[in-house]
Tab-separated table of C-alpha atoms in Angstrom:
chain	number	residue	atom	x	y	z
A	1	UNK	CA	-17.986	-6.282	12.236
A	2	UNK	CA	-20.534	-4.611	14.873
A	3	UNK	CA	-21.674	-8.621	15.123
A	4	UNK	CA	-18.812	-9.521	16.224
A	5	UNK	CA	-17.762	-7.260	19.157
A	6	UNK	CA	-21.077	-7.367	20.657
A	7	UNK	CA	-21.250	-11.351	20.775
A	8	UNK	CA	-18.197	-10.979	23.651
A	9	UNK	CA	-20.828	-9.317	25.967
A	10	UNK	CA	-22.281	-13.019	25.973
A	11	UNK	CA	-20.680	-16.190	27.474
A	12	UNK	CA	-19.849	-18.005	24.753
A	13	UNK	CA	-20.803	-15.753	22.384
A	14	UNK	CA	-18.262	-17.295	19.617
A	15	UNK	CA	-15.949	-19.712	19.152
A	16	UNK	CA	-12.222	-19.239	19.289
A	17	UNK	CA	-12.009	-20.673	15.861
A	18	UNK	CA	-14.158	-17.864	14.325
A	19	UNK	CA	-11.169	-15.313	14.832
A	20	UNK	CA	-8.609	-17.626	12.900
A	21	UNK	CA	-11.866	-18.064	10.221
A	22	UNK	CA	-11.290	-14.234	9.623
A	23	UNK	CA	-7.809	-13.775	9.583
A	24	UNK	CA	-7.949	-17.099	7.130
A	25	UNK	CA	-10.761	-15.264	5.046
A	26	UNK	CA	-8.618	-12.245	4.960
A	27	UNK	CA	-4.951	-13.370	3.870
A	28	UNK	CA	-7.489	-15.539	1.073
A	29	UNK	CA	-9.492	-12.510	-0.133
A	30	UNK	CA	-6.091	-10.423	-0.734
A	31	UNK	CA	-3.875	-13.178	-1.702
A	32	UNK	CA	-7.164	-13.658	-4.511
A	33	UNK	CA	-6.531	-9.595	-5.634
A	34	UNK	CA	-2.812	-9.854	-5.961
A	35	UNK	CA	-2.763	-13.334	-7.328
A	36	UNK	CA	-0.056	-14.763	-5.155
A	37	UNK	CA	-0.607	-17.675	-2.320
A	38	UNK	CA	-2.644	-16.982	1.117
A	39	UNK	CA	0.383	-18.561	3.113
A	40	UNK	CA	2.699	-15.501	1.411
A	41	UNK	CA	0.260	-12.694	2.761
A	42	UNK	CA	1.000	-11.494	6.130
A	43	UNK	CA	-2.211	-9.208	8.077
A	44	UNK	CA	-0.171	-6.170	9.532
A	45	UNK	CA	-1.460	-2.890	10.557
A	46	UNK	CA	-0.465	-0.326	8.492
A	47	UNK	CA	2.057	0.275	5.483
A	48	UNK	CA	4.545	1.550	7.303
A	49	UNK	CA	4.664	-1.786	9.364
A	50	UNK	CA	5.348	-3.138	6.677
A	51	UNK	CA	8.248	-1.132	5.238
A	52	UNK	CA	9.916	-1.124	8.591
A	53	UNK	CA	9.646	-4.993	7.685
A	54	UNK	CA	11.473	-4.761	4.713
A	55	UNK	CA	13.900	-2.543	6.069
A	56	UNK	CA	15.115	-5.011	8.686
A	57	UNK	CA	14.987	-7.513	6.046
A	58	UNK	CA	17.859	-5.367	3.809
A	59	UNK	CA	19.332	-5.109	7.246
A	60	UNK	CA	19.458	-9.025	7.911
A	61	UNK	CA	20.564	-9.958	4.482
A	62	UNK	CA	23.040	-6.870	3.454
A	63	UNK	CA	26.361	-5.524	4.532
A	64	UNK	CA	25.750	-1.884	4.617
A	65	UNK	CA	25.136	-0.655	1.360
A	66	UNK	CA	23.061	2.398	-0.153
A	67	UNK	CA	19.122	2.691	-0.489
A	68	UNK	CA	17.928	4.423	-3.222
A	69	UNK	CA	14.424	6.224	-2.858
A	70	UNK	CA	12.864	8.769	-5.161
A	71	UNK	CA	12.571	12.143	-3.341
A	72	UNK	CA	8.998	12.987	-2.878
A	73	UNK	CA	8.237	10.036	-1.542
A	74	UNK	CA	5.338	9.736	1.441
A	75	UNK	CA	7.454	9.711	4.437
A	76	UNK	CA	6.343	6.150	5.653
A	77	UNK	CA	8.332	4.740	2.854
A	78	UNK	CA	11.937	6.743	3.369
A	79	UNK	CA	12.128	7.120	7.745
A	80	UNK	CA	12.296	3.369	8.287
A	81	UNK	CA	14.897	3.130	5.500
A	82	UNK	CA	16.834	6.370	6.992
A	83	UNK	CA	16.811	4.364	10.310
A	84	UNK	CA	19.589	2.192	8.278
A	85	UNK	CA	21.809	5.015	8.067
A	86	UNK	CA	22.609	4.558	12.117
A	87	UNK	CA	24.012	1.062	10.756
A	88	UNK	CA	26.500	2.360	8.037
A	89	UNK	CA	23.652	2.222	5.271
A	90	UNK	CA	23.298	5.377	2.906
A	91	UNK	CA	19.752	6.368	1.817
A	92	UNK	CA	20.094	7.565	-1.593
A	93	UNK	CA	16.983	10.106	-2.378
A	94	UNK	CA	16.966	10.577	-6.312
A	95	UNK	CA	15.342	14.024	-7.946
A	96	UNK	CA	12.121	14.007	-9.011
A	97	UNK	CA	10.860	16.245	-12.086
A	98	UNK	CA	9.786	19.835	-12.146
A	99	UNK	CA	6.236	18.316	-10.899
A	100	UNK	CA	7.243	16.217	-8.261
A	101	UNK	CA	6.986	12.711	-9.924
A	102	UNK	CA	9.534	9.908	-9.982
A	103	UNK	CA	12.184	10.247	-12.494
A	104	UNK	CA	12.301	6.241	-13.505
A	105	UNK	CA	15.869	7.377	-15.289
A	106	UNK	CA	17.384	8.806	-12.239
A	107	UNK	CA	16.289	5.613	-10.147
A	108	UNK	CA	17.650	3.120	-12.849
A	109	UNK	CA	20.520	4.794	-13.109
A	110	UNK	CA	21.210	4.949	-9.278
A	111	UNK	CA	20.699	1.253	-9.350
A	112	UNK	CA	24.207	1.076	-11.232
A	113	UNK	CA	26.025	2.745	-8.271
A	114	UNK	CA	28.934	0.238	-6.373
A	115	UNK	CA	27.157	-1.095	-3.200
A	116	UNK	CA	22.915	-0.655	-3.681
A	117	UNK	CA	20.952	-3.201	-1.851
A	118	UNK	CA	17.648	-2.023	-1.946
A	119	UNK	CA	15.428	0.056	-4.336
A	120	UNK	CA	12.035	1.599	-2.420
A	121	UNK	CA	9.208	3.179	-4.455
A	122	UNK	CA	5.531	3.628	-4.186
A	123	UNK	CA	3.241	2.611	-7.086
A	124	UNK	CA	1.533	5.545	-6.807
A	125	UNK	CA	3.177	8.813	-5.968
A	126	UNK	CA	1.089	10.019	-3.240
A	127	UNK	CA	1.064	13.634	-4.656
A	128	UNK	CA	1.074	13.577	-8.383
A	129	UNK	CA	-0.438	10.170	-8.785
A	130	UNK	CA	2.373	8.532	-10.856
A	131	UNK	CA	1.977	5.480	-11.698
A	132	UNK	CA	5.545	3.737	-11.493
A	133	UNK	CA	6.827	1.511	-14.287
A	134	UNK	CA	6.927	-1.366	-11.602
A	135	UNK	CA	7.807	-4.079	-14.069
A	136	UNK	CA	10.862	-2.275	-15.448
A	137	UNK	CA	12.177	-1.556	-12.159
A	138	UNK	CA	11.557	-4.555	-10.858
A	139	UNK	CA	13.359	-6.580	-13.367
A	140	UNK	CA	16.497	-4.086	-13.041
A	141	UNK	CA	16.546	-5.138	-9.733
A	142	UNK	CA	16.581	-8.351	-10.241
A	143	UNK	CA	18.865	-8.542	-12.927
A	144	UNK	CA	21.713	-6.942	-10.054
A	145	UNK	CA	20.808	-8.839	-6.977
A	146	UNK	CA	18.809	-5.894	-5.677
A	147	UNK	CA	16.022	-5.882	-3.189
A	148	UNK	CA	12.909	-4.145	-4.679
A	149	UNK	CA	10.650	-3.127	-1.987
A	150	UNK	CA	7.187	-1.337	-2.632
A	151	UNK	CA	4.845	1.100	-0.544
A	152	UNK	CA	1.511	0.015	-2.804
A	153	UNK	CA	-1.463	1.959	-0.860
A	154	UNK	CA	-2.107	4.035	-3.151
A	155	UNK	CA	-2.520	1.733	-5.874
A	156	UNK	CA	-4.369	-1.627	-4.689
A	157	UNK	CA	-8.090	-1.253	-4.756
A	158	UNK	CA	-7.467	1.531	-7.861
A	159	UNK	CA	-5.622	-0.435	-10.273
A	160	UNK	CA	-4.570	-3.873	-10.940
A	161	UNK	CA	-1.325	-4.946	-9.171
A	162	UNK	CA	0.881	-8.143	-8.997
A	163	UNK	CA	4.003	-8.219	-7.386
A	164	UNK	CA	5.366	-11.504	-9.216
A	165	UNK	CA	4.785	-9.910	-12.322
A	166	UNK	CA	6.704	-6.965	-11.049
A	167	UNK	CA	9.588	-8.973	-9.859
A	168	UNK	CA	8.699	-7.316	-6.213
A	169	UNK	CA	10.185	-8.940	-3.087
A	170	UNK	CA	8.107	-6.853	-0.672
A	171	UNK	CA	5.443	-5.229	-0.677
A	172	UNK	CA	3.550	-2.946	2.238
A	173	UNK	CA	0.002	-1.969	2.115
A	174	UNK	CA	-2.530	-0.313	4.652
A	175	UNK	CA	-5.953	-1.026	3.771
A	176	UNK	CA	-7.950	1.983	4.681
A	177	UNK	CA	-7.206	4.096	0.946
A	178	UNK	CA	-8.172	2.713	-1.928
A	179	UNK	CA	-9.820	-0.876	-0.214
A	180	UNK	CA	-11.867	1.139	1.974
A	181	UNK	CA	-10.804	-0.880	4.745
A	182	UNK	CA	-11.107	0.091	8.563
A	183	UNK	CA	-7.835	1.709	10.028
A	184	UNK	CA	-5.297	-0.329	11.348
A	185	UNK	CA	-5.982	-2.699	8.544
A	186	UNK	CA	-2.844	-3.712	6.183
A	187	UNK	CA	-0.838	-6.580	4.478
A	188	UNK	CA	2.255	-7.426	3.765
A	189	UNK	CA	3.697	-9.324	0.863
A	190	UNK	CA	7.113	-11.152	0.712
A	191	UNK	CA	8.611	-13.197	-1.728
A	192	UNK	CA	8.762	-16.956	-0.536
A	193	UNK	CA	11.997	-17.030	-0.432
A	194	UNK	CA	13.392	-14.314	1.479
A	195	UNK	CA	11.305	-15.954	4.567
A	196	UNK	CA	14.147	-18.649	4.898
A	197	UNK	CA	16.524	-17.314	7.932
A	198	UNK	CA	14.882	-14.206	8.355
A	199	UNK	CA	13.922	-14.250	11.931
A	200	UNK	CA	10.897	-11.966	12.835
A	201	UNK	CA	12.548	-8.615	14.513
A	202	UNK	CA	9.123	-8.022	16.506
A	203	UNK	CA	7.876	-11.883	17.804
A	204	UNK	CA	4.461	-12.657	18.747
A	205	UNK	CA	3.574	-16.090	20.138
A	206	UNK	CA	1.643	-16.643	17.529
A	207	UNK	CA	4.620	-16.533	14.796
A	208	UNK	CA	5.510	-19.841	16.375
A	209	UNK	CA	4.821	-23.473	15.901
A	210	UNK	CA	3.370	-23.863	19.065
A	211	UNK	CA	0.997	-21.016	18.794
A	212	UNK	CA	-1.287	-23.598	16.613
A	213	UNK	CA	-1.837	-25.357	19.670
A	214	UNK	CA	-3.756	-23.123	22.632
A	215	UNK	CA	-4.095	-26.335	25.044
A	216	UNK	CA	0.214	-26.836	24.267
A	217	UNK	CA	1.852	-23.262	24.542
A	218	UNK	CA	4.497	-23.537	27.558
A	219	UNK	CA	7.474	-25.069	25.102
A	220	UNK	CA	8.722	-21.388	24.607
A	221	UNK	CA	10.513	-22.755	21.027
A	222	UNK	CA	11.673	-20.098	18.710
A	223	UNK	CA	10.606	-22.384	15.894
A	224	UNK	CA	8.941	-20.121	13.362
A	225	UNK	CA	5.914	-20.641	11.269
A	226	UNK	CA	6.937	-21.640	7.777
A	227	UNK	CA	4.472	-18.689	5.926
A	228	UNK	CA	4.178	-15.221	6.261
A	229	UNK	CA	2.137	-15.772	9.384
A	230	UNK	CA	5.429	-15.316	11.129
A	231	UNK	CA	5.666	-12.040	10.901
A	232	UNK	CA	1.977	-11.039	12.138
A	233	UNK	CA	2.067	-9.532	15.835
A	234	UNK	CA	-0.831	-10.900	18.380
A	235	UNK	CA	-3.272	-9.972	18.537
A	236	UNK	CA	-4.815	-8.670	15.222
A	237	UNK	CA	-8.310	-6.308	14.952
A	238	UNK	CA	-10.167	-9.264	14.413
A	239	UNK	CA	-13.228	-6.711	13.389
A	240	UNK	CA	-10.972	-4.831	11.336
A	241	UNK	CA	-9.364	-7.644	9.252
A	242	UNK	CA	-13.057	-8.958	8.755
A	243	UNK	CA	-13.561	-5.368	7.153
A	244	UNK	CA	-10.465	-6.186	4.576
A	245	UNK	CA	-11.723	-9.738	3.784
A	246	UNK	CA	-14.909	-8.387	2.793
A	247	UNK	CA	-13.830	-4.736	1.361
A	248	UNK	CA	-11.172	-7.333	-0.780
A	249	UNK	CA	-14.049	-9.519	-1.990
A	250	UNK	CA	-16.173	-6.553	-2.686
A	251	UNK	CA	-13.440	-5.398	-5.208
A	252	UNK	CA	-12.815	-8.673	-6.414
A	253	UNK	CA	-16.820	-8.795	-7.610
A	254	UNK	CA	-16.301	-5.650	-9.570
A	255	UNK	CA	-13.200	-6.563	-11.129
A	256	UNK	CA	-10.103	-4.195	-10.573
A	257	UNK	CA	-9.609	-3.606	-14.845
A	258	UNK	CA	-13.255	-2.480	-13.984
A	259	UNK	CA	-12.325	-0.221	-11.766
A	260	UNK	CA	-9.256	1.428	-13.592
A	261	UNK	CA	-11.587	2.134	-16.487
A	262	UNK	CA	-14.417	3.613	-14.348
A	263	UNK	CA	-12.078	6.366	-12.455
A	264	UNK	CA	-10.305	7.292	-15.599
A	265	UNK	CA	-13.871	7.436	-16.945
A	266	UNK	CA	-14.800	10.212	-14.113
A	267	UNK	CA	-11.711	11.874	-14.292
A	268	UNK	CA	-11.675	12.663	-17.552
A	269	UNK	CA	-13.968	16.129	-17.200
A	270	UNK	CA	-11.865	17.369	-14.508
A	271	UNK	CA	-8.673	16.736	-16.374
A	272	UNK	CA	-10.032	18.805	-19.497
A	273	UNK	CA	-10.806	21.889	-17.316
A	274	UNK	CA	-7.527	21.895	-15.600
A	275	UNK	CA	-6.259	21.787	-18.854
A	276	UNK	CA	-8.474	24.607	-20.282
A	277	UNK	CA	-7.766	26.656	-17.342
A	278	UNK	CA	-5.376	29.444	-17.314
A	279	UNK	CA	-2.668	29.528	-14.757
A	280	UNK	CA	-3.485	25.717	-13.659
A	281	UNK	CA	-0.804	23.122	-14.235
A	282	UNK	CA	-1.763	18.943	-14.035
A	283	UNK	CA	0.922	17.399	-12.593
A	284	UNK	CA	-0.405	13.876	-13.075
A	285	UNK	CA	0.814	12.328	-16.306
A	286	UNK	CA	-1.930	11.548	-18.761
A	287	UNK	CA	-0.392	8.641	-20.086
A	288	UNK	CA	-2.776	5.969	-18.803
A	289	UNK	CA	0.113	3.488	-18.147
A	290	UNK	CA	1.559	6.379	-15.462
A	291	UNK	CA	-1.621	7.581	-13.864
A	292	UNK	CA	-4.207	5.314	-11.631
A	293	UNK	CA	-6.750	7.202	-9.228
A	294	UNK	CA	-5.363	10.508	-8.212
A	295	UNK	CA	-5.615	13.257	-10.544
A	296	UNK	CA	-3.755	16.462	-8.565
A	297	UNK	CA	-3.426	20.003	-10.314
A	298	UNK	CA	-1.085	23.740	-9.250
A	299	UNK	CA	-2.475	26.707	-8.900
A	300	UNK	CA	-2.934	29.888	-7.944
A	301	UNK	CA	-5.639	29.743	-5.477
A	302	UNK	CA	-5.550	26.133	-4.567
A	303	UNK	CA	-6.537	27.299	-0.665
A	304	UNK	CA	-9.625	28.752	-1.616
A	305	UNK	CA	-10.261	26.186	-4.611
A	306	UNK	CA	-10.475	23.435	-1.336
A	307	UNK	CA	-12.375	25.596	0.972
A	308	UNK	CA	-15.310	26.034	-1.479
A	309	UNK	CA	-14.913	22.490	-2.570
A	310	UNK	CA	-14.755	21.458	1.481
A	311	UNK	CA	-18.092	24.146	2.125
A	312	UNK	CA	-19.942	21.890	-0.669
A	313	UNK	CA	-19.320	18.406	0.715
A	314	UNK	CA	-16.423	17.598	-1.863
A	315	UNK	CA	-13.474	15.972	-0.036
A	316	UNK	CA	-10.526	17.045	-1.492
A	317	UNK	CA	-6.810	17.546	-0.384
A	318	UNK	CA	-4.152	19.834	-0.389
A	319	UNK	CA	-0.780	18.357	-0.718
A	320	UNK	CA	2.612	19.970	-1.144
A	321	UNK	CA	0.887	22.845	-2.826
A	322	UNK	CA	-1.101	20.968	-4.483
A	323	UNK	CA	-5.148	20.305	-4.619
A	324	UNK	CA	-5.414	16.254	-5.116
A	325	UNK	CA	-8.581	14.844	-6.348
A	326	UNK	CA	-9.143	10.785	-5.322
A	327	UNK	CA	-12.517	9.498	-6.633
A	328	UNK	CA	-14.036	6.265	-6.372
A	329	UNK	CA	-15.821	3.486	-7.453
A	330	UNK	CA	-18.861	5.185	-5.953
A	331	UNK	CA	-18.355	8.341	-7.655
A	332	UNK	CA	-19.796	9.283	-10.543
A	333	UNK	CA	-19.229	11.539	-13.811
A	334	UNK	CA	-21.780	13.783	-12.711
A	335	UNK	CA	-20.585	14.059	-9.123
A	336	UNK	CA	-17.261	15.661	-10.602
A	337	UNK	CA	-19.264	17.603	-13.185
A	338	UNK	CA	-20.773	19.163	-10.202
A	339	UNK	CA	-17.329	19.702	-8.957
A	340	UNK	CA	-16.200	21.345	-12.144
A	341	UNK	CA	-19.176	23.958	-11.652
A	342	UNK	CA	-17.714	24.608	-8.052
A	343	UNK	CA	-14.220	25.158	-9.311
A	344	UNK	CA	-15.733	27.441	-12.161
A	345	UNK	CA	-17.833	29.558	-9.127
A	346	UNK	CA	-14.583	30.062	-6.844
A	347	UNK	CA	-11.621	32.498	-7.565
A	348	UNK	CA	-8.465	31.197	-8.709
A	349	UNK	CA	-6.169	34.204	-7.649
């Protein structure tokens, strides 16, 4: 990436085609992880580009109609969707459990409400690390006409994930979580289909036909590309979408089914102690089929638990009252051992 920027100090330093080479290897090295086509993988920022996406997309294709979102959700995946309500749509928040998870009932039983157009949900609850029954809801939606959107940060580069097996028909990712991407790195997924008529709200010249040709551009046509490329705003971090291309391969050598066993692997000491531990409550399920790489626990004491944990080196985080733990690929079972012996050292009241 450092390459890169410091070849445009030097007349011709690279060639224009390099930066389509990236954004090529990019969409490839993705489109590879989720196992869907290149040409349906769009480069975009950050998630909450694209959930704003998919928003206007309900917008386009819906009469107003209601939204239904767990509550608890991370607030990039419910503002774009309350933006709606200023055009007669209704943003339906559904309760979570005593913990803060999803309650996959509540949701499937909001579906059945007169009037729902679009269902939003996160893989992986960005507190409590539930892990969503995708497929289920997925195929509910489908089964009614309903657009199933998803917020998957904080589940690609942790755990394996395929929106066509999950019925999805968008789905919004940054990069810089689990794929350990640079910021302002992201993708966006959207069903084939949904492309036809659906106009990019935000145009770039480079959503267009003519954009292909540099030597050709003065046609001003509104005639769209016919992938996902016509969504993508000009012009991309080059450097930054060479990061995802090779953070994606990286993670495509090690094999995601890999990865979900090693973190549940590391996890498993901490889990035991929070369980062992008096006064401390695990609020991510244990049910491997709900939980993926955050493991997040209540407590008394969770300010000072993060302080002594921040003092050594550990990064943890404290969210809605609760101290989240997000391992790795790099970490190891003795790294968190070493946490366990910090936790153990620290008051909890």
């Amino acid at each position: 990436m450092a390459d890169l920027t410091l070849r445009r100090n030097r007349a011709f330093g690279f060639e224009e085609s390099e930066l389509g080479d990236i954004q090529r290897r990019a969409r490839h090295a993705v489109a590879a992880l989720l196992r869907v086509e290149a040409r349906d993988v769009a480069l975009v920022p950050n998630t909450s580009f694209g959930v704003n996406l998919a928003a206007h997309l309900v917008a386009h294709r819906c009469a107003p109609g209601r939204i239904v979102v767990s509550a608890g959700e991370f607030p990039a995946n419910v503002l774009p969707w309350k933006v709606l309500e200023r055009r007669g749509f209704d943003v339906h928040l559904t309760p979570t459990d005593e913990d803060g998870s999803p309650r996959e009932d509540a949701l499937l039983a909001a579906l059945d409400a007169p009037g729902v157009r679009a269902l939003a949900v996160s893989a992986v609850q960005f507190v409590t690390g539930y892990r969503a029954d995708l497929a289920t809801l997925g195929a509910a939606c489908r089964e009614r006409g309903i657009l199933f959107c998803i917020d998957a940060i904080q589940a690609v580069g942790a755990v394996p994930f395929h929106p066509t097996e999950v019925h999805a028909d968008v789905v919004a990712c940054g990069g810089q979580k689990w794929l350990c991407s640079p910021w302002g790195s992201g993708f966006l997924w959207m069903r084939p289909e949904l492309r036809d008529g659906f106009a990019p709200p935000m145009v770039s010249w480079l959503a267009t036909e003519d954009g292909a040709d540099f030597d050709d551009l003065l046609h001003y046509r509104m005639d769209w590309r016919d992938d996902a490329r016509r969504y993508e705003l000009a012009t991309n971090g080059i450097q930054d979408y060479l990061g995802l291309a090779r953070s994606a391969e990286v993670f495509l050598e090690i094999g995601l089914d890999r990865i979900e066993r090693h973190l549940a692997d590391v996890l498993a000491p901490l889990r035991d102690w929070i369980t062992a531990r008096d006064g401390a409550r695990c609020i991510t399920p244990a049910d491997p089929a709900h939980c993926a790489g955050i493991l997040s626990f209540r407590s008394a004491g969770v300010g000072a638990f993060a302080e002594a944990l921040h003092a050594a080196g550990v990064v943890v985080s404290v969210r809605e009252g609760a101290l989240r733990f997000a391992p790795h690929v790099y970490t190891t079972r003795a790294q968190v051992e070493q946490v366990i012996r910090i936790l153990d050292g620290t008051p909890g009241d």
